[in-house]
Each structure stands twice: as structure tokens, then as C-alpha cells.
CSV table of C-alpha atoms and ligand atoms in Angstrom, one decimal:
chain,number,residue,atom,x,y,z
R,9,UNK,CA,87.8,81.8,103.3
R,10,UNK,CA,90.1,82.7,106.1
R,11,UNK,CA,93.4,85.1,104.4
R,12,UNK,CA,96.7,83.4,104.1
R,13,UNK,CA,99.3,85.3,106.6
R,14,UNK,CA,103.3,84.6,106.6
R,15,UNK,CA,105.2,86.4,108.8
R,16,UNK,CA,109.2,86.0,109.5
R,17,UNK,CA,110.8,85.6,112.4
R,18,UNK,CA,114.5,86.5,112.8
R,19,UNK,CA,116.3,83.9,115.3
R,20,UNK,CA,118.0,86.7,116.9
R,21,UNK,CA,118.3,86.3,120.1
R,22,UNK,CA,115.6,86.7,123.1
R,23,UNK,CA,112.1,88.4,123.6
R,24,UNK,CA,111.9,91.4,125.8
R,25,UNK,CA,108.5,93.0,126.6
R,26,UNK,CA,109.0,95.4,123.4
R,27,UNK,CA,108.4,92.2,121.3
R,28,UNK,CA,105.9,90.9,123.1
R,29,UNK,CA,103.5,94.1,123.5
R,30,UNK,CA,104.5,95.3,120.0
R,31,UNK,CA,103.6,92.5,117.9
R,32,UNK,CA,103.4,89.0,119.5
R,33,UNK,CA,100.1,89.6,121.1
R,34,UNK,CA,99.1,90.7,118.0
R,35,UNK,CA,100.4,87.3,116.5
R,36,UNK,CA,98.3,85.2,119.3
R,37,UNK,CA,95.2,87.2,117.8
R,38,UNK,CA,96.0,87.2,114.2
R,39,UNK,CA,96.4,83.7,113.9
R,40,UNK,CA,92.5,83.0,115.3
R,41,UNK,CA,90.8,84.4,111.9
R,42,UNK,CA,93.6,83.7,109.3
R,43,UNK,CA,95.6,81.0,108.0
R,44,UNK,CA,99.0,82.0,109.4
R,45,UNK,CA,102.3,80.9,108.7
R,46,UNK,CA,104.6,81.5,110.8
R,47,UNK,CA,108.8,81.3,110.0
R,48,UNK,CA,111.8,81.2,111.6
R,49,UNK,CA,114.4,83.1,108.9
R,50,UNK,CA,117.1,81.0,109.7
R,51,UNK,CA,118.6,81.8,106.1
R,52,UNK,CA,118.2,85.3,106.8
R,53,UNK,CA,120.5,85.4,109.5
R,54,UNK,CA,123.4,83.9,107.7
R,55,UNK,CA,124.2,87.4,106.8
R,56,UNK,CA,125.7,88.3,109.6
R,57,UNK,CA,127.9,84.9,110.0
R,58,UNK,CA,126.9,83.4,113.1
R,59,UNK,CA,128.5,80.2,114.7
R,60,UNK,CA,126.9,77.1,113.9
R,61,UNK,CA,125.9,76.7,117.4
R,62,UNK,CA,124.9,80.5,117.8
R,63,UNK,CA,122.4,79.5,114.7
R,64,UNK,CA,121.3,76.4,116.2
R,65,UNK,CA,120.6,77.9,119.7
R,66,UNK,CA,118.9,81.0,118.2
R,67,UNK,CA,116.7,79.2,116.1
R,68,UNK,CA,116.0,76.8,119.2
R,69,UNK,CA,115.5,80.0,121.5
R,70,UNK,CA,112.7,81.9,119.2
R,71,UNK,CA,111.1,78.9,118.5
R,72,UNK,CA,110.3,78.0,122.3
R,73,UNK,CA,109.5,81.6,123.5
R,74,UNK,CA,107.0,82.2,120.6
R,75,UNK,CA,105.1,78.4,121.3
R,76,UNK,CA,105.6,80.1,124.9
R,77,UNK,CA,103.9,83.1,124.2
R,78,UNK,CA,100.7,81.2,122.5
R,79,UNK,CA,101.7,80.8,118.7
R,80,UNK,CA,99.4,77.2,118.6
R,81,UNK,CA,100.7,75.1,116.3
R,82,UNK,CA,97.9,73.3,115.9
R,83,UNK,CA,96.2,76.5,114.7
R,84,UNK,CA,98.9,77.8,112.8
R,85,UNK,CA,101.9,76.7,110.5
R,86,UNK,CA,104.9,77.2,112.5
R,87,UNK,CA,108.3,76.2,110.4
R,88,UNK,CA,111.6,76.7,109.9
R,89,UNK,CA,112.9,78.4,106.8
R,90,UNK,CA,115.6,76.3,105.7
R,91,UNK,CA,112.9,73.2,105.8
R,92,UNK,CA,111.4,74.4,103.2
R,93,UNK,CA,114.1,74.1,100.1
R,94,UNK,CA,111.0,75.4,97.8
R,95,UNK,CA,111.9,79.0,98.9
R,96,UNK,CA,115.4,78.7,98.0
R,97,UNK,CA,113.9,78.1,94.6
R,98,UNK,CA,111.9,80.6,94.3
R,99,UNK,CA,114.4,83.7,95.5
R,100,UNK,CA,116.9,82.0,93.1
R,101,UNK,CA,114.0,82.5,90.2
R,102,UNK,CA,113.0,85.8,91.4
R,103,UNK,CA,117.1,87.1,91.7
R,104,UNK,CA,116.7,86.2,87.9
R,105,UNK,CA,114.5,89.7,87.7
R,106,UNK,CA,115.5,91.5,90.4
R,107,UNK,CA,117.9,94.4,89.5
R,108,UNK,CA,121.2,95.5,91.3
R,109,UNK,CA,119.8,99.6,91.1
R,110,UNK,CA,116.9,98.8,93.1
R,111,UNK,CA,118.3,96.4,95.6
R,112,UNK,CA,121.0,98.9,96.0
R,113,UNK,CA,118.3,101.8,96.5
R,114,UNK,CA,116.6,99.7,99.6
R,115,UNK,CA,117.5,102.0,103.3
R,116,UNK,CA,118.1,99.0,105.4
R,117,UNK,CA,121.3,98.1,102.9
R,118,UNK,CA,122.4,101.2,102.6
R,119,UNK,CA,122.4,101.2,106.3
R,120,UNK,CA,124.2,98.2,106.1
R,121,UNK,CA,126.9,99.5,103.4
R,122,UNK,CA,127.5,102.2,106.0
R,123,UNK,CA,127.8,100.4,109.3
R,124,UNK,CA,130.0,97.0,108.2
R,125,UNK,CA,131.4,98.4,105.0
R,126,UNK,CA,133.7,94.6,104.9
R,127,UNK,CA,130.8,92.4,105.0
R,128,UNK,CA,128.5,93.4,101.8
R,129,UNK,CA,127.6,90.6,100.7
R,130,UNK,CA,125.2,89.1,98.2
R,131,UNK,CA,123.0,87.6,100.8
R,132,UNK,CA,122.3,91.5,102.4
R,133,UNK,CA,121.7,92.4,99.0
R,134,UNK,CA,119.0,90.2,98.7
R,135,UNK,CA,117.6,90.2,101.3
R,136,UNK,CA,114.4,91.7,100.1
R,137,UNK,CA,114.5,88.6,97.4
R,138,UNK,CA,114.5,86.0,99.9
R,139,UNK,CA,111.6,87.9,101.8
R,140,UNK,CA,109.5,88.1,98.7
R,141,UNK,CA,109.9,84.3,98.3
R,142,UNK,CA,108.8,83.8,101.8
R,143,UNK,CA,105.8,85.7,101.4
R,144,UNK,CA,104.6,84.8,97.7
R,145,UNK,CA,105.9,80.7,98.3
R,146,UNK,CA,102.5,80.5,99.9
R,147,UNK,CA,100.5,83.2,97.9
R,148,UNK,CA,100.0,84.7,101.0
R,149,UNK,CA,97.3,88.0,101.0
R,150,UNK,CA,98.9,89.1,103.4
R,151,UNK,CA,102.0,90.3,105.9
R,152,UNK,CA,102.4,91.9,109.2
R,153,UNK,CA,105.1,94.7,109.3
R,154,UNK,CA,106.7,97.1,111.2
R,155,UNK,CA,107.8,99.9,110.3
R,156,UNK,CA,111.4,99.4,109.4
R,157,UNK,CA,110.5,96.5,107.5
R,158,UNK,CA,107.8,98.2,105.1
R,159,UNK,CA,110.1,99.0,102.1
R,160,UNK,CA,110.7,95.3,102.1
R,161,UNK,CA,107.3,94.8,101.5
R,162,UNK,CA,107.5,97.1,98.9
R,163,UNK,CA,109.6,95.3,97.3
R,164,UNK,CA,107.9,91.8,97.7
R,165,UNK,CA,104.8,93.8,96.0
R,166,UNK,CA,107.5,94.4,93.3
R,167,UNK,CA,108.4,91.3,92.6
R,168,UNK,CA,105.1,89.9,92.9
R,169,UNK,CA,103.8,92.0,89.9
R,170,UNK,CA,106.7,91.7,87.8
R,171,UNK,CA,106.5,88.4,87.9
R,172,UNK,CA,102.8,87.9,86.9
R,173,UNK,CA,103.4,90.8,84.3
R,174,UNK,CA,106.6,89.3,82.5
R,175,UNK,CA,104.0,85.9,82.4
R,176,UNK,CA,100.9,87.7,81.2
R,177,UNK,CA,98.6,85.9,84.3
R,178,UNK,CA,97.6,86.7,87.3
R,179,UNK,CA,99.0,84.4,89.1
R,180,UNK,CA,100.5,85.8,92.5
R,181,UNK,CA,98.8,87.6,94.8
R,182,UNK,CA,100.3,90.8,95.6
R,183,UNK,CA,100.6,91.0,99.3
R,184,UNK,CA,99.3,93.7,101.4
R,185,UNK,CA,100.2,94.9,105.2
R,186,UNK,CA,98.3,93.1,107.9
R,187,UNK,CA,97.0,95.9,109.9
R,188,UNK,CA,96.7,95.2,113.4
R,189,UNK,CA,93.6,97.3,113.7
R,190,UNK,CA,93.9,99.1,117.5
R,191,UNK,CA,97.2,100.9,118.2
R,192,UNK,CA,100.3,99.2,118.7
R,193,UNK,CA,101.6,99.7,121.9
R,194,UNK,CA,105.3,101.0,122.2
R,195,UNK,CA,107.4,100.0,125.0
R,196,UNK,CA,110.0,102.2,126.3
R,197,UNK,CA,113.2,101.5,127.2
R,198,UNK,CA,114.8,101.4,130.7
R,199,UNK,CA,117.6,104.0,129.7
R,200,UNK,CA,115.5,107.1,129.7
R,201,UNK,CA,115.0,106.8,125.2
R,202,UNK,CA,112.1,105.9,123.3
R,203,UNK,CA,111.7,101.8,122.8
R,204,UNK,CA,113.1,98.7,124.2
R,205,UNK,CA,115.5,97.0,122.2
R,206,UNK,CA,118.0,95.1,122.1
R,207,UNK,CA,120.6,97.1,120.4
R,208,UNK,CA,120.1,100.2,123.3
R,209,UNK,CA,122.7,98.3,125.2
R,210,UNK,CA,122.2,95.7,128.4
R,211,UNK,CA,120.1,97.1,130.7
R,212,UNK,CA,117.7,98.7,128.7
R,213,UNK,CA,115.1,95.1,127.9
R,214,UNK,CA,113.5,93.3,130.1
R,215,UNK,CA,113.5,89.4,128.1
R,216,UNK,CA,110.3,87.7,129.0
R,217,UNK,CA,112.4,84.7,130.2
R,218,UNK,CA,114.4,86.8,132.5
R,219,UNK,CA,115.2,85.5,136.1
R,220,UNK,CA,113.8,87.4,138.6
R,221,UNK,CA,116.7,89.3,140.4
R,222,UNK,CA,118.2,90.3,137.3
R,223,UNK,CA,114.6,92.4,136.2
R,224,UNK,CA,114.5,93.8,140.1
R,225,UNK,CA,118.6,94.8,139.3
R,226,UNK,CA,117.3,95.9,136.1
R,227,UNK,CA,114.7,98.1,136.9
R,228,UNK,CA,116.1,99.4,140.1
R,229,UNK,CA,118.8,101.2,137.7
R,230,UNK,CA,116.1,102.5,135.6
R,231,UNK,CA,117.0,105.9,134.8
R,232,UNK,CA,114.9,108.9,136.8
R,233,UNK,CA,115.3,112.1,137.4
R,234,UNK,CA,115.4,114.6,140.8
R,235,UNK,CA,112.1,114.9,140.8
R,236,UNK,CA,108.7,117.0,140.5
R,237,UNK,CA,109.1,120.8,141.7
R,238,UNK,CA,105.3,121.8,141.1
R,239,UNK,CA,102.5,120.2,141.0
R,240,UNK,CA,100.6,118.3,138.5
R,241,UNK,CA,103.7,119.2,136.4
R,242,UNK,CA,103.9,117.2,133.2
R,243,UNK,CA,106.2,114.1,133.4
R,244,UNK,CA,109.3,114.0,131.3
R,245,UNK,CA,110.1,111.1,129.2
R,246,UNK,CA,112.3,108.8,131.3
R,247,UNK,CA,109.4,109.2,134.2
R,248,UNK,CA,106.7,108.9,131.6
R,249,UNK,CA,108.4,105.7,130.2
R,250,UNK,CA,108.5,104.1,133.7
R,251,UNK,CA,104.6,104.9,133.9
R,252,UNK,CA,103.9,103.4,130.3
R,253,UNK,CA,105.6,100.1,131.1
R,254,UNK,CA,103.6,100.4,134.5
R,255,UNK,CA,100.2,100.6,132.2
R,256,UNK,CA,101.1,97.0,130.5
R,257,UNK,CA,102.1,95.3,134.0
R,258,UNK,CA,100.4,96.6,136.6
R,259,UNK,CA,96.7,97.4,138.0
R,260,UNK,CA,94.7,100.5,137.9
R,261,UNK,CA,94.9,101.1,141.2
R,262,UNK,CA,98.6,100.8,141.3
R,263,UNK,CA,98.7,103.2,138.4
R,264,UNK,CA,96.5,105.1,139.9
R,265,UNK,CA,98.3,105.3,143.3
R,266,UNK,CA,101.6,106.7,141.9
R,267,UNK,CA,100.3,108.7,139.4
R,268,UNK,CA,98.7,110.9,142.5
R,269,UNK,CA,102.0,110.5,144.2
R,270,UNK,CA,103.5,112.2,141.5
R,271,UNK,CA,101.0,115.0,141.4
R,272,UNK,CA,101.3,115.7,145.2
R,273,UNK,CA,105.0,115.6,144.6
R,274,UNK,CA,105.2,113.0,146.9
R,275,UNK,CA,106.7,110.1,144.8
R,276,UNK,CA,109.5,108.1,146.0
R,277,UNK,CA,111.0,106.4,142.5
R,278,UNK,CA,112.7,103.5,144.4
R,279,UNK,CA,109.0,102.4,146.0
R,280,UNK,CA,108.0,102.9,142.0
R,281,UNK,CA,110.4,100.8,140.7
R,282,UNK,CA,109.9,97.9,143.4
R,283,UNK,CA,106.1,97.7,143.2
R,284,UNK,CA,107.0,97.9,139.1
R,285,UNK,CA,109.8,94.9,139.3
R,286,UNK,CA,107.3,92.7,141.2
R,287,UNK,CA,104.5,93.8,138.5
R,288,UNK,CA,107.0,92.7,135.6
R,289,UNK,CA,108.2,89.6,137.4
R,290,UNK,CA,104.6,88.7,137.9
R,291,UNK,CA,103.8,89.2,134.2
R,292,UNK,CA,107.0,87.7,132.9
R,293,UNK,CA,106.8,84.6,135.0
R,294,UNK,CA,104.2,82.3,133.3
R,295,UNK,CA,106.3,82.7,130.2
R,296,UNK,CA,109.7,82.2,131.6
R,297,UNK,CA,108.2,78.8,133.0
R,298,UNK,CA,107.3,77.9,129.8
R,299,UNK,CA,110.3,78.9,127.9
R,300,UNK,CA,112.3,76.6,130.5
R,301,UNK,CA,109.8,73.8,130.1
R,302,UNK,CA,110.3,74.1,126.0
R,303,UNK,CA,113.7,74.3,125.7
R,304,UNK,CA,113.9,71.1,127.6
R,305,UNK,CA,111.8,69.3,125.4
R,306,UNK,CA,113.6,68.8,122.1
R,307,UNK,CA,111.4,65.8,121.5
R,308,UNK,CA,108.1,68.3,121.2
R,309,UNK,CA,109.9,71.0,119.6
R,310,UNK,CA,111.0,68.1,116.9
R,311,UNK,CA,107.3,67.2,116.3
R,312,UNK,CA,106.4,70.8,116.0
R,313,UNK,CA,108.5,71.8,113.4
R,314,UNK,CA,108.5,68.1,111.9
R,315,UNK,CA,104.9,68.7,111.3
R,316,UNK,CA,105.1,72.7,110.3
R,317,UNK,CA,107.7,71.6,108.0
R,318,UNK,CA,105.2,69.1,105.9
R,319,UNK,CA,102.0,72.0,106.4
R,320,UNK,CA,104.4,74.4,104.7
R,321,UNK,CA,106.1,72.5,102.0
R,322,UNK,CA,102.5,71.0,100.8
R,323,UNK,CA,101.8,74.6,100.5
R,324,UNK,CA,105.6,75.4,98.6
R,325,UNK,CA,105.7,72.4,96.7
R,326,UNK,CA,102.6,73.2,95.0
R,327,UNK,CA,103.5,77.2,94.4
R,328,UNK,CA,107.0,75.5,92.9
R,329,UNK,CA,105.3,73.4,90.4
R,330,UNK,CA,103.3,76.0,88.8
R,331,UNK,CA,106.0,78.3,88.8
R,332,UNK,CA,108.7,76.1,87.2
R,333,UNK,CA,105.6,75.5,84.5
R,334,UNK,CA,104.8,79.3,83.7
R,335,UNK,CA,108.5,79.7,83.7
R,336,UNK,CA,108.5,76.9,81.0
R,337,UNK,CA,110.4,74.6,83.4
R,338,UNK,CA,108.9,71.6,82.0
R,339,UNK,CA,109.3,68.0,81.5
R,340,UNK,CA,109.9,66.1,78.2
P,1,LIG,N1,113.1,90.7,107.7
P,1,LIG,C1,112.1,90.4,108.8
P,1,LIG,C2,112.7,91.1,110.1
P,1,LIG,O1,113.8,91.5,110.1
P,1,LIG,C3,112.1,88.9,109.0
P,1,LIG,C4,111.5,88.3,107.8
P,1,LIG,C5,112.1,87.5,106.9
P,1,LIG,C6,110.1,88.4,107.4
P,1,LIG,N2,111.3,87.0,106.0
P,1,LIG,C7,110.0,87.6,106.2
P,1,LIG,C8,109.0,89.1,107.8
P,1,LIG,C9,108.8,87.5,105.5
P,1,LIG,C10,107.8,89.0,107.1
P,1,LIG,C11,107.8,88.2,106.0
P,1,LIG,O2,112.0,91.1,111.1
């Protein structure tokens, strides 16, 4: 029997190669030996107060660069949250037991608390509620996480226990980390710091569906430094994070060819970064075709989450029932 999966998916925004390298690839093979479900957290998102259009074109945007990047709906479940009014359910019966101290305790909402002290709201609170239902709505075994998301998993395990306690049965599984087995790779930023993100400021992600001059503009701005002195001298971060992103784009031989550069001393970082934009553009450009080719068909991405919607609520509905009956929900 192949493990139930459910991962979340917040529509914020584009992928850059950060996402794609650090756990989308992972996704593509994760969802050949298990039964995945895959979610766009539209609900999620409402803490922050988006525009209604903002929401729509987010949720429209993640959904055509994952299908883009291989998620097969025909192997997976691919959905969006808020078509599946079973979850709402559920968080509002697990909010019942969920208590203020420990939602209170969870790092990401202090974080928030600290950064946007006028906009605590109930939905940040629970956030870790809401994900719990996700997870548990399908009795899932399982859940791929990053790092900053693994006290919310915690908590889902929480949740998941206290429930089955307070009922005396065994009835959800308590959900585990899906490991991705080999190292995740970590993509470094264009700015000279650690990881690609968004929130390092424009400039520092490359988006999968980037056009073509902006990733040569990008990368050409890439931060360096003066130079190697000696050498064989060790490379400092921002050159070692121009080689890294080098490792996932280009070939050996490439690699191979500056790396030597660098040791005679001889390296010229502007020839770097143009045989590196080409290399990205190269990579990037199958997917950007697709994205384009996606977001143009609204009839296909209809069917798609038409029929994710039904896979996932057959799934939900049934969870529901047997909740609202060990709850004592029940019909005269
Ligand atoms: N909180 C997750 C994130 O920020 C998104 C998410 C929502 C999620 N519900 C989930 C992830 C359930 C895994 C399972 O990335």
C-alpha cells in the first residue's frame, strides 16, 4: 500500500530556483511511490489580506508553475484548499481543543507578533490548526517539511493524538516528516548571503519563469569580489555561491573550466557570469514555456482542479463523517 502524502502550497507568489532545487524536484519524485496530495493554502494566505485579485492571480500562478514543473495530476491529487469545505470543518473541531498557551508558544507567531504587531489575528493564531486539518483530513502518514515549518508539524502530531486520546480510538494517524532521503540541495542567493528567497530583496531569485534578459541583468549584478591573490586559495562565500548555482545548471566541464581559472588566478567573473546566465536561461526555459502555455489555458487548469477537487473531497468527506460520529455528531 503506497503512504498517503499532503503537502501545502502557499500561493505566494513565483518559483525561483531555490524552490525548485529545494523541494519541487523532490515533489516530482515523491509523488511516483506515494499517494500525494498536493494543496494550494489559499485559506492560509488570508492572513496577510491580500486583494481579491492578488489571491486569484497567486493561486492561478502556483498552480501553473507546479503542473509546469511535473506535479502530474493524473498521478497525484492536486486541489485547491478552499474546495474542499471539509477542512474548514475539521480546524473548526480541532480549534475546540487547541489551547491559546500553546498556539501562543509556536516561533513563527511570535515572529509574527513582533514584525506586524497591528495585524494579530485569529487566523495567524491558528495557523497551525488549519495545517493539522490539512494533513489529518486525509489521514495522511505523512508530510514533507522544511525546516521552518517543523514545529507546525509538531503541532499537527499534537492534535492528532489529542484527538484520538480524548476519543479513546485510534483513529488518526499521527503524521510523520517525509524525508527526502539524499541531501537537499540549498541554493544561494545572488546578493552574496546564504539562500535564494524571495524576501532577500529583488535581485537576489532567479523565478523559473523569468524572461531571459532580466536573469542575464540579474546575474551580471551578482555580487563578487576583487579577486584571488594566491593560489588554490579557498573561495569565499559570494564566489562559492556563484559556483554552487553553477553545479545545478551547468556541465562538468564548464565547472570544471572555471574552477581551474580560479586556481590559476586567472578568472574573469564577468566571462563567469555570462556562461552562468546562458546556463540558467537554458535550464529555466522549458519551464518558462510551460508556465506561459498554462496560464493561458484556464480551460485545463479548470479540469485540473475540477477533478483534484472531487479526488480530495471523496477523501475529506469520508474523514468528516466519522469524525462528526466519534464526536457524537449524529443524526436522529
Ligand atoms: N505552512 C506551509 C508553508 O508555509 C504551507 C502549508 C499549509 C502546509 N498547510 C500545509 C504544508 C499542510 C504542509 C502541510 O509552506
Amino acid at each position: 500500500m503506497k503512504e498517503i502524502v499532503v503537502s501545502g502550497i502557499r500561493p505566494t507568489g513565483n518559483l525561483h530556483l531555490g524552490n525548485y532545487f529545494g523541494a519541487i524536484k523532490n515533489f516530482i519524485k515523491m509523488q511516483e511511490s506515494n499517494e500525494c496530495y498536493f494543496f494550494i493554502a489559499d485559506w492560509h494566505s488570508l492572513t496577510t489580506h491580500p486583494t481579491p485579485n492578488d489571491l486569484h492571480n497567486n493561486v492561478k500562478t502556483v498552480l501553473a508553475e507546479y503542473l509546469a514543473c511535473g506535479i502530474n495530476p493524473e498521478e497525484s491529487t492536486i486541489y485547491i484548499q478552499s474546495d474542499v469545505p471539509e477542512i474548514s470543518e475539521l480546524y473548526l473541531l480541532l480549534n475546540m481543543n487547541a489551547y491559546l498557551g500553546e498556539l501562543e508558544r509556536v516561533t513563527s507567531f511570535k515572529d509574527k507578533v513582533r514584525k506586524q504587531p497591528n495585524n494579530v489575528n485569529a487566523g495567524l493564531l491558528t495557523y497551525p490548526t488549519l495545517m493539522a486539518a490539512d494533513v489529518i483530513i486525509h489521514k495522511a502518514a505523512k508530510v514533507p517539511v522544511g525546516k521552518d515549518q517543523e514545529q507546525n508539524l509538531e503541532m499537527m502530531r499534537t492534535f492528532a493524538r489529542r484527538f484520538n486520546r480524548m476519543y479513546k480510538e485510534d483513529y488518526f494517524p499521527i503524521p510523520k516528516a517525509y524525508n527526502f532521503g539524499e541531501q537537499l540541495v540549498k541554493i544561494p542567493g545572488l546578493d552574496g548571503s546564504g539562500k535564494m528567497g524571495k524576501s532577500e530583496g529583488e535581485g537576489n531569485a532567479i523565478y523559473l519563469g523569468e524572461d531571459p534578459k532580466k536573469i542575464r541583468k540579474k546575474i551580471m549584478k551578482a555580487k563578487t569580489d576583487a579577486g584571488p591573490t594566491e593560489m588554490n586559495q579557498e573561495k569565499p562565500d559570494v564566489i562559492k555561491n556563484l559556483f554552487d548555482l553553477m553545479k545545478v545548471v551547468s556541465t562538468p566541464d564548464t565547472i570544471i573550466h572555471f574552477d581551474e581559472l580560479w586556481n590559476n588566478c586567472e578568472i574573469r567573473y564577468g566571462d563567469m557570469k555570462k556562461q552562468l546566465a546562458e546556463d540558467v536561461i537554458s535550464f529555466t526555459a522549458p519551464f518558462r514555456d510551460k508556465i506561459i502555455d498554462l496560464e493561458k489555458d484556464e480551460d485545463y487548469l479548470r479540469k485540473v482542479t475540477q477533478i483534484g477537487a472531487e479526488k480530495a473531497r471523496e477523501s475529506a468527506v469520508k474523514t468528516i463523517k466519522e469524525v462528526r460520529n466519534i464526536i457524537g455528531i449524529r443524526k436522529f
